[in-house]
Short mmCIF file of C-alpha atoms in Angstrom, two decimals:
data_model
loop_
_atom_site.label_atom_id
_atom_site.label_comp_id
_atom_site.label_asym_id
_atom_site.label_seq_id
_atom_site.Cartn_x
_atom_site.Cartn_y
_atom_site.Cartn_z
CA UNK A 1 66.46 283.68 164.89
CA UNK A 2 64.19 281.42 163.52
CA UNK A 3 63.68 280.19 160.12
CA UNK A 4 61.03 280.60 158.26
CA UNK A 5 59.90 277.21 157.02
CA UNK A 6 58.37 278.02 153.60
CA UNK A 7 58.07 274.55 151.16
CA UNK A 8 55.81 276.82 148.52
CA UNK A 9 59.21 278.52 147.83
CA UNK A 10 60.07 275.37 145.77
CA UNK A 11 56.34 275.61 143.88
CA UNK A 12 57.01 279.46 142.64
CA UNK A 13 57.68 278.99 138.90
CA UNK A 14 57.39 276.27 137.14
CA UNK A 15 61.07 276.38 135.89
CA UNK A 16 62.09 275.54 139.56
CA UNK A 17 58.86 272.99 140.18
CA UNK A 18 60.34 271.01 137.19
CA UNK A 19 63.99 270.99 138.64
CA UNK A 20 62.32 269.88 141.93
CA UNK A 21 60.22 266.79 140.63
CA UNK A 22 60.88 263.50 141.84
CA UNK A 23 59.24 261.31 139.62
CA UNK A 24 58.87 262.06 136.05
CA UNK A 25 57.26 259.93 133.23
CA UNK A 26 59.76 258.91 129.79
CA UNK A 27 58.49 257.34 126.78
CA UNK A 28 60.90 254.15 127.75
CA UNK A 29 58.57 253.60 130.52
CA UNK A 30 55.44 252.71 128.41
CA UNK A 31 54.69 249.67 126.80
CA UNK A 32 51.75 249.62 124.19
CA UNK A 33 49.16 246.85 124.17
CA UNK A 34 47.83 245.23 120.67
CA UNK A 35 45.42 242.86 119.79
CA UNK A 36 45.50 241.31 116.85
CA UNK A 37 42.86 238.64 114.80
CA UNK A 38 43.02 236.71 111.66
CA UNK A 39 41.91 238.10 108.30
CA UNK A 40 42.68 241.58 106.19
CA UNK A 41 41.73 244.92 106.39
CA UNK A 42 40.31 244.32 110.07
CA UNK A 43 40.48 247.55 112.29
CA UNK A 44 37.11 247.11 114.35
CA UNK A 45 36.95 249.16 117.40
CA UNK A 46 36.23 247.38 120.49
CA UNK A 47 33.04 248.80 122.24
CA UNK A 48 34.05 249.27 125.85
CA UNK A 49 37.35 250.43 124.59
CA UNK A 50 36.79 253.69 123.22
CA UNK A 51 40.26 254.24 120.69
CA UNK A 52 41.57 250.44 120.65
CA UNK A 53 40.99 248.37 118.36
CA UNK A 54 41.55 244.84 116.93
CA UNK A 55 43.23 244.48 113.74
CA UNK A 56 44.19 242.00 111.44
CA UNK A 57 48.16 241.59 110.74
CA UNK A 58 48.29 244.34 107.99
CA UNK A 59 46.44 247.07 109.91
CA UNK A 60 48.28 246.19 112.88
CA UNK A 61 51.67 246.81 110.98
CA UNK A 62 50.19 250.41 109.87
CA UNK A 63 49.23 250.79 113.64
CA UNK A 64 52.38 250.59 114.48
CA UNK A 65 54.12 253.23 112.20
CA UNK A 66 52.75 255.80 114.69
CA UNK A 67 54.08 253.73 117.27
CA UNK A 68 57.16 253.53 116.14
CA UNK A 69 57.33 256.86 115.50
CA UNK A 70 56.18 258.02 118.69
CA UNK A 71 59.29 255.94 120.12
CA UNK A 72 57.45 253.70 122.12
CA UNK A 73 59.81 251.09 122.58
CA UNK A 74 57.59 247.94 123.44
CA UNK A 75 54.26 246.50 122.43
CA UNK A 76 52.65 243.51 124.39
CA UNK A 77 50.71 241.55 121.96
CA UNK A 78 47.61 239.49 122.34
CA UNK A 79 45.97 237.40 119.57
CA UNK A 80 42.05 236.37 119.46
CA UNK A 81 41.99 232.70 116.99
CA UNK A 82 39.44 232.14 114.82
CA UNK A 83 39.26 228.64 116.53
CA UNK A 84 39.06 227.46 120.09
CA UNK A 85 39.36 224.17 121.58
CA UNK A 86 39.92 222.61 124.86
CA UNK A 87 43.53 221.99 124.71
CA UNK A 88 44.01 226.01 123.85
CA UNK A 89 45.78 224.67 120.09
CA UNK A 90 46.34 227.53 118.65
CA UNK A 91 47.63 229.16 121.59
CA UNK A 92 50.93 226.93 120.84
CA UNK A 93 50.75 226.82 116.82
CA UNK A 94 53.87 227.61 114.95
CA UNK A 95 51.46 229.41 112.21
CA UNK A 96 48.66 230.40 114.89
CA UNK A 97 47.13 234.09 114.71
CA UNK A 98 50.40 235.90 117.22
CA UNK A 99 53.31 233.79 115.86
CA UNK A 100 51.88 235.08 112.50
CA UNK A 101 51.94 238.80 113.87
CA UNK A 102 55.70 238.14 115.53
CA UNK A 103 57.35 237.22 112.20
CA UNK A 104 55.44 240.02 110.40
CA UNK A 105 56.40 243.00 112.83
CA UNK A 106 60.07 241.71 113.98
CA UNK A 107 60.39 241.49 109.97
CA UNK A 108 58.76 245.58 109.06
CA UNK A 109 59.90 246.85 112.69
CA UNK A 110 63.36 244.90 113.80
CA UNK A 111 64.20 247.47 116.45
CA UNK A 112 60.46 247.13 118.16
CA UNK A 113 60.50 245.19 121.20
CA UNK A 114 57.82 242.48 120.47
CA UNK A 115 56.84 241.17 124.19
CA UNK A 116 54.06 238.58 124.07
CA UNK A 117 51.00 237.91 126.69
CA UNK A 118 51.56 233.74 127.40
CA UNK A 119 48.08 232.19 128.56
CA UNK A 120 45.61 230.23 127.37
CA UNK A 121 42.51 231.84 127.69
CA UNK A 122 41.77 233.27 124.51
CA UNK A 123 42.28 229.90 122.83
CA UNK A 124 40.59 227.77 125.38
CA UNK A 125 36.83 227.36 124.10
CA UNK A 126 35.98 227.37 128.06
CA UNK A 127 37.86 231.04 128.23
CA UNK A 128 39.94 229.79 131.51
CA UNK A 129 44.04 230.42 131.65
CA UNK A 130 44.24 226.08 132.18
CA UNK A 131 43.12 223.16 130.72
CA UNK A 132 39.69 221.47 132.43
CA UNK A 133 39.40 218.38 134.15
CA UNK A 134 36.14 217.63 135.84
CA UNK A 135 35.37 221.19 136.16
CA UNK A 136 38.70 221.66 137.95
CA UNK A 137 41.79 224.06 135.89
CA UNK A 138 44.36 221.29 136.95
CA UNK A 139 47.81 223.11 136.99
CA UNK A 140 50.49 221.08 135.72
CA UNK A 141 48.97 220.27 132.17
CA UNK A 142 48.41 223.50 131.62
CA UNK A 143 52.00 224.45 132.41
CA UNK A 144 53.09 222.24 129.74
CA UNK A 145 51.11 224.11 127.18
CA UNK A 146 51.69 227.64 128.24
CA UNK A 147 55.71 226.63 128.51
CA UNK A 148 55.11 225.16 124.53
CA UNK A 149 53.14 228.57 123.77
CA UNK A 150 55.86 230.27 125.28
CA UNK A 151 58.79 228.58 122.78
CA UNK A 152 56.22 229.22 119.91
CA UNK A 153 56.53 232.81 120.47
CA UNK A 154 60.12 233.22 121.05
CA UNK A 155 60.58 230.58 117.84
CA UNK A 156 58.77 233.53 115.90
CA UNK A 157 60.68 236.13 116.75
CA UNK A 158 59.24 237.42 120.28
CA UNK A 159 62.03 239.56 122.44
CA UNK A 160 60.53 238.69 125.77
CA UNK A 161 57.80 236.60 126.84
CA UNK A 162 54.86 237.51 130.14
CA UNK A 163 53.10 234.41 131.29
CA UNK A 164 49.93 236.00 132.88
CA UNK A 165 48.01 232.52 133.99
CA UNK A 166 48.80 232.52 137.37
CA UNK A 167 49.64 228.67 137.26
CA UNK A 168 52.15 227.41 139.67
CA UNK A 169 55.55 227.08 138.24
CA UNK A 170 54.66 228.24 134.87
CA UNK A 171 58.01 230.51 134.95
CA UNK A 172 60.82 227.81 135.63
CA UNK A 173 58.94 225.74 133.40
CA UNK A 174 59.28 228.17 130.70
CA UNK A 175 62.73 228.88 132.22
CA UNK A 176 63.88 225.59 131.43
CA UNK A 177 62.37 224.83 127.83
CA UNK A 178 63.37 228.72 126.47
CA UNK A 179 67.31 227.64 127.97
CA UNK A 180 67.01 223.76 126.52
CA UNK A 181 65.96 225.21 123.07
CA UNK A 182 69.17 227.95 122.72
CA UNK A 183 67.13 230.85 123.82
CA UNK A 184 68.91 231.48 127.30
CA UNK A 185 68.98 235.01 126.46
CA UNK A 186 65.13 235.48 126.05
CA UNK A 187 63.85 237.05 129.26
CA UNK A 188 60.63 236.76 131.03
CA UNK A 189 58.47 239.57 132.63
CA UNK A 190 55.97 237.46 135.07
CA UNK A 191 52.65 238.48 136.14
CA UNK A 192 53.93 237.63 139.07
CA UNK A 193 50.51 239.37 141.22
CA UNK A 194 47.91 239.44 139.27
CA UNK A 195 44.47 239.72 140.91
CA UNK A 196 41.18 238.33 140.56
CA UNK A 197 39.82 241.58 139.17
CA UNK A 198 36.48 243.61 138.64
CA UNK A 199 39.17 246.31 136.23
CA UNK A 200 39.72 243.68 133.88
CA UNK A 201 35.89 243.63 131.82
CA UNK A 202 36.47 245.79 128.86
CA UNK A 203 39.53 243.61 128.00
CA UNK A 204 37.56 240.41 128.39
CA UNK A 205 35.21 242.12 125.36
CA UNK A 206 38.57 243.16 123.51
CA UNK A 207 40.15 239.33 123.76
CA UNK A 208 36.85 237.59 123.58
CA UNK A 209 38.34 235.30 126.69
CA UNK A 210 35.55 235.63 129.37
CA UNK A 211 34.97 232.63 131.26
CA UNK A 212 32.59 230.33 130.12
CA UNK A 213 31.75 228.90 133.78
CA UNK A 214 33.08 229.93 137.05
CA UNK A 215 35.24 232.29 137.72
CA UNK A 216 39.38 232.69 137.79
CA UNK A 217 39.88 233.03 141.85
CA UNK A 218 40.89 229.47 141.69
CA UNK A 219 43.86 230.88 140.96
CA UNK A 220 44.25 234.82 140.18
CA UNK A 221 45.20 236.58 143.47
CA UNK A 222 42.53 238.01 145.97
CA UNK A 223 42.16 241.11 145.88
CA UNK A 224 42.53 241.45 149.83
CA UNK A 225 46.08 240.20 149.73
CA UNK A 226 49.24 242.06 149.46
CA UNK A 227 51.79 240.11 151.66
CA UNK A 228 50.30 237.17 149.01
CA UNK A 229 51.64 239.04 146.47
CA UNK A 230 55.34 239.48 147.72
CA UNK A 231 55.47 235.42 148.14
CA UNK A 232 54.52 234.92 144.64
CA UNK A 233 56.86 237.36 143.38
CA UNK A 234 59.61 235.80 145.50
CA UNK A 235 58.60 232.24 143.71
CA UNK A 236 58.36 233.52 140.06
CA UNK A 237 62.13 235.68 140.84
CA UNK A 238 63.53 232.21 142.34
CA UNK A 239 62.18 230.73 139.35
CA UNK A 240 63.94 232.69 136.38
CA UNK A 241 61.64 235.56 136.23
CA UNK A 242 63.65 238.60 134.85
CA UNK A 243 60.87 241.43 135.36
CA UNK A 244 58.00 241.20 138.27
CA UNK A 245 54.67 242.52 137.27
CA UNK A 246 51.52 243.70 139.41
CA UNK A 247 48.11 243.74 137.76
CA UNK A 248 46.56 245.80 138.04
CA UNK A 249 47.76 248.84 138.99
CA UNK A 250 45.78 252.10 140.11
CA UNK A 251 43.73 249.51 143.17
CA UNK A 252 47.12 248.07 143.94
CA UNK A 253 49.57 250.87 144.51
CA UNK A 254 50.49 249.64 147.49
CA UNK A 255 51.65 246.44 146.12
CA UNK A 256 54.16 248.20 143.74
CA UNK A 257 55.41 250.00 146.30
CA UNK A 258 55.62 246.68 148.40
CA UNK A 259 57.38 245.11 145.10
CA UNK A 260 59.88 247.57 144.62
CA UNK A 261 60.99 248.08 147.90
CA UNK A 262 61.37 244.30 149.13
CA UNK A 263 62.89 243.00 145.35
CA UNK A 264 66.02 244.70 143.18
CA UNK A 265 64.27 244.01 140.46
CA UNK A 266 62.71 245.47 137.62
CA UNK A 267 58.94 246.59 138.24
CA UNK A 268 55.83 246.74 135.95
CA UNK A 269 52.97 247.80 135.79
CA UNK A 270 49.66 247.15 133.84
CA UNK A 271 47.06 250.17 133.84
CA UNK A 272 44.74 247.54 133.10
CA UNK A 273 41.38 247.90 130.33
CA UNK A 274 39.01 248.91 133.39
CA UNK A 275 41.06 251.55 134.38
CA UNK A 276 41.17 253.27 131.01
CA UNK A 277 37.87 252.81 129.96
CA UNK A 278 36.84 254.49 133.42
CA UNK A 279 38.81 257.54 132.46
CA UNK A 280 38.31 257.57 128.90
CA UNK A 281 34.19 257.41 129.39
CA UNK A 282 34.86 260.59 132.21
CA UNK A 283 36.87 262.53 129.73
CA UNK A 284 34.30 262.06 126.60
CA UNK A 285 31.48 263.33 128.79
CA UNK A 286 33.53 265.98 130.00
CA UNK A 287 33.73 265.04 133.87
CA UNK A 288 37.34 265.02 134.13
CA UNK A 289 40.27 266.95 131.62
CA UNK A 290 41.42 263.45 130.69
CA UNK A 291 45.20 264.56 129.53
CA UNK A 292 45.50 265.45 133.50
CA UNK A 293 43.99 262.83 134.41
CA UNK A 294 45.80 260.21 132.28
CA UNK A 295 49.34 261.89 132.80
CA UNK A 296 48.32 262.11 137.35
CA UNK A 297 47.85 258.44 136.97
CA UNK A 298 50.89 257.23 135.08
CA UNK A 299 52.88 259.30 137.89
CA UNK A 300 51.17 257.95 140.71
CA UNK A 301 52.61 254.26 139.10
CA UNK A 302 55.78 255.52 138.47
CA UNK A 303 55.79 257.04 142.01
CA UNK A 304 54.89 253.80 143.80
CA UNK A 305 58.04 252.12 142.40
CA UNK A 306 56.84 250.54 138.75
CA UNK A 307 60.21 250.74 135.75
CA UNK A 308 57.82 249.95 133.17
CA UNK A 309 53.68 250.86 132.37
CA UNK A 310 51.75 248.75 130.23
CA UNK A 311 48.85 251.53 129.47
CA UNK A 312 45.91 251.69 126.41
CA UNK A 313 47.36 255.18 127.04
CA UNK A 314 50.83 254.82 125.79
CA UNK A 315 50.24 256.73 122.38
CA UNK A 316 48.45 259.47 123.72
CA UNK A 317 51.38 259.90 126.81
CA UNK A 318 53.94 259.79 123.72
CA UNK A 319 51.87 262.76 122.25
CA UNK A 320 52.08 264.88 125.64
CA UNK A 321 55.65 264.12 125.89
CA UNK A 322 56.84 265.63 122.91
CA UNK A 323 54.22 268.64 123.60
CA UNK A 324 55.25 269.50 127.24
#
C-alpha cells in the first residue's frame, strides 16, 4: 500500500505549525542600535529614519527605560562629536561624546550590555573609517587609532567592542592593547564582511559620516564577493575576534549561511538603516503590513545561520514578542 505523502498535515492548526517551526525569533537575539550627540534635551528624529532618533545623553537614558524593559539585552552605540578633525580625536577621547554615554548608561542600567561601534568615520572631518595621506586611507595609522578608540570605550565601561572599519588587522591590534591593559576578558564582535553598500544611506544621514571625497571600496567588501568574505572572517577569528559579523544582511543571506556553516562561531547580523527605512516607508504608505514584514525578515536572518540581529526594529520585535 502506498503512503500518502501529505506535508500540509503538519500546517493544519497552528498549535501543531508552532511545535513544527524550525527557526524562531527570541528577544536575546536582537541588539538595539543608538545614536547619541552632545548637548540636553536632544531627541531629533532623523529624516530618512522614520522612528530613530538622535539624542543627547539624558534622552538617551529615558530611551532606554523601554528598552530595558522590553528585555532587550544589548544596545550598539554610535556617537556623532560636535568636532571633527583629521586625526578622528574625539573618536579616542576619554571624555568624548560615547565614553560620556558608556559611563552614564553602565552607571543607570548595569545589567545592559553596552557594545560599542569602533571606527573613525564620524569623527574624521573627511567622513572615511582611516586617516588620509595624499588622498590615500593608509591602514596602519589608522589601526593605531581605532585600537586607542577601542581601550577608550572599554576604559568607560563598554562590555564588548565591534570594529566596523574594515582596516587590516584592526582586531589583533585591538586584541593585543584590550589584553596589555587588564581587559582580557572584553570580547570583540568584528565586522568581519562588511560590504561596500548602497543599504547603508539613511545611516550616513543618522551619523553625519558620509564621505567627503571618494568612496569606501578601497576597503569595504564588494558586493560581488562571498568566498571574500569567508577569508576575512577566517583572518579577524585567527586574530582574536570572539563574534563574526556580516553587513549587511537581507542582500547577503547567503553569506550568513556561508559564515555559519564554515566557522563554530557566533554569527551576527546587521539589518542595516537601508533595509529598514525600505520597509518602514512601504508600511506608512500602506504597501506592505509592516509587522509581517519586519517579523518574515528577522526569520529569514535567523534562518540563514545569524545568533545575534542588530535591527532599528528591535523595540518593535520586543513588542510582537510579548503579544504573540
Amino acid at each position: 500500500m502506498q503512503i500518502d505523502k501529505r506535508p500540509r498535515r503538519l500546517r493544519y492548526n497552528s498549535h501543531i505549525r508552532d511545535m513544527v517551526r524550525e527557526t524562531d525569533i527570541t528577544v536575546n537575539a536582537l541588539m538595539y542600535p543608538v545614536f547619541v550627540v552632545h548637548g540636553k534635551g536632544i531627541k531629533q528624529e532623523i529624516n530618512a529614519m522614520p522612528g530613530i532618533y538622535r539624542f543627547s545623553i539624558d534622552m538617551l537614558l529615558e530611551e532606554l527605560k523601554e528598552v530595558v524593559s522590553l528585555n532587550i539585552p544589548s544596545i550598539m552605540v554610535f556617537g556623532i562629536p560636535d568636532h571633527k578633525d583629521e586625526m578622528a580625536s574625539e573618536a579616542y577621547d576619554k571624555n568624548g561624546i560615547v565614553q560620556q554615554a558608556i559611563k552614564a548608561i553602565k552607571d543607570r542600567y548595569p545589567e545592559l550590555v553596552v557594545t560599542t561601534d569602533v571606527c573613525l568615520c564620524e569623527y574624521t572631518a573627511n567622513g572615511h573609517c582611516g586617516l588620509v595621506n595624499n588622498g590615500m586611507i593608509v591602514n596602519d595609522p589608522s589601526v593605531e587609532l581605532i585600537a586607542r578608540t577601542a581601550l577608550s570605550h572599554v576604559e568607560a565601561g563598554a562590555d564588548m567592542v565591534a570594529p566596523s572599519d574594515m582596516m587590516d588587522g584592526r582586531v589583533g591590534a585591538i586584541r593585543r592593547l584590550l589584553d596589555k591593559s587588564g581587559y582580557d576578558h572584553i570580547p570583540i564582535m568584528a565586522y568581519s564582511a562588511k560590504y561596500a553598500s548602497a543599504y547603508y544611506g539613511p545611516f550616513r544621514e543618522a551619523a553625519d559620516s558620509a564621505p567627503k571625497f571618494g568612496d569606501r571600496r578601497s576597503y569595504q567588501m564588494d558586493p560581488a564577493n562571498a568566498r571574500e568574505a569567508l577569508r576575512e572572517i577566517a583572518l579577524d577569528i585567527e586574530e582574536g575576534a570572539d563574534i563574526i559579523m556580516v553587513k549587511p544582511a537581507l542582500a547577503y543571506l547567503d553569506v550568513i549561511a556561508k559564515a555559519r556553516a564554515t566557522f563554530n562561531y557566533p554569527v551576527a547580523a546587521y539589518n542595516v538603516s537601508g533595509e529598514y527605512s525600505m520597509i518602514k516607508a512601504a508600511g506608512m504608505n500602506g504597501w506592505i503590513d509592516e509587522k509581517a514584514v519586519v517579523m518574515e525578515t528577522m526569520t529569514a536572518i535567523r534562518r540563514a545561520g545569524a545568533d545575534i540581529i542588530i535591527t532599528y526594529f528591535a523595540k518593535d520585535v520586543a513588542r510582537w514578542l510579548i503579544t504573540r
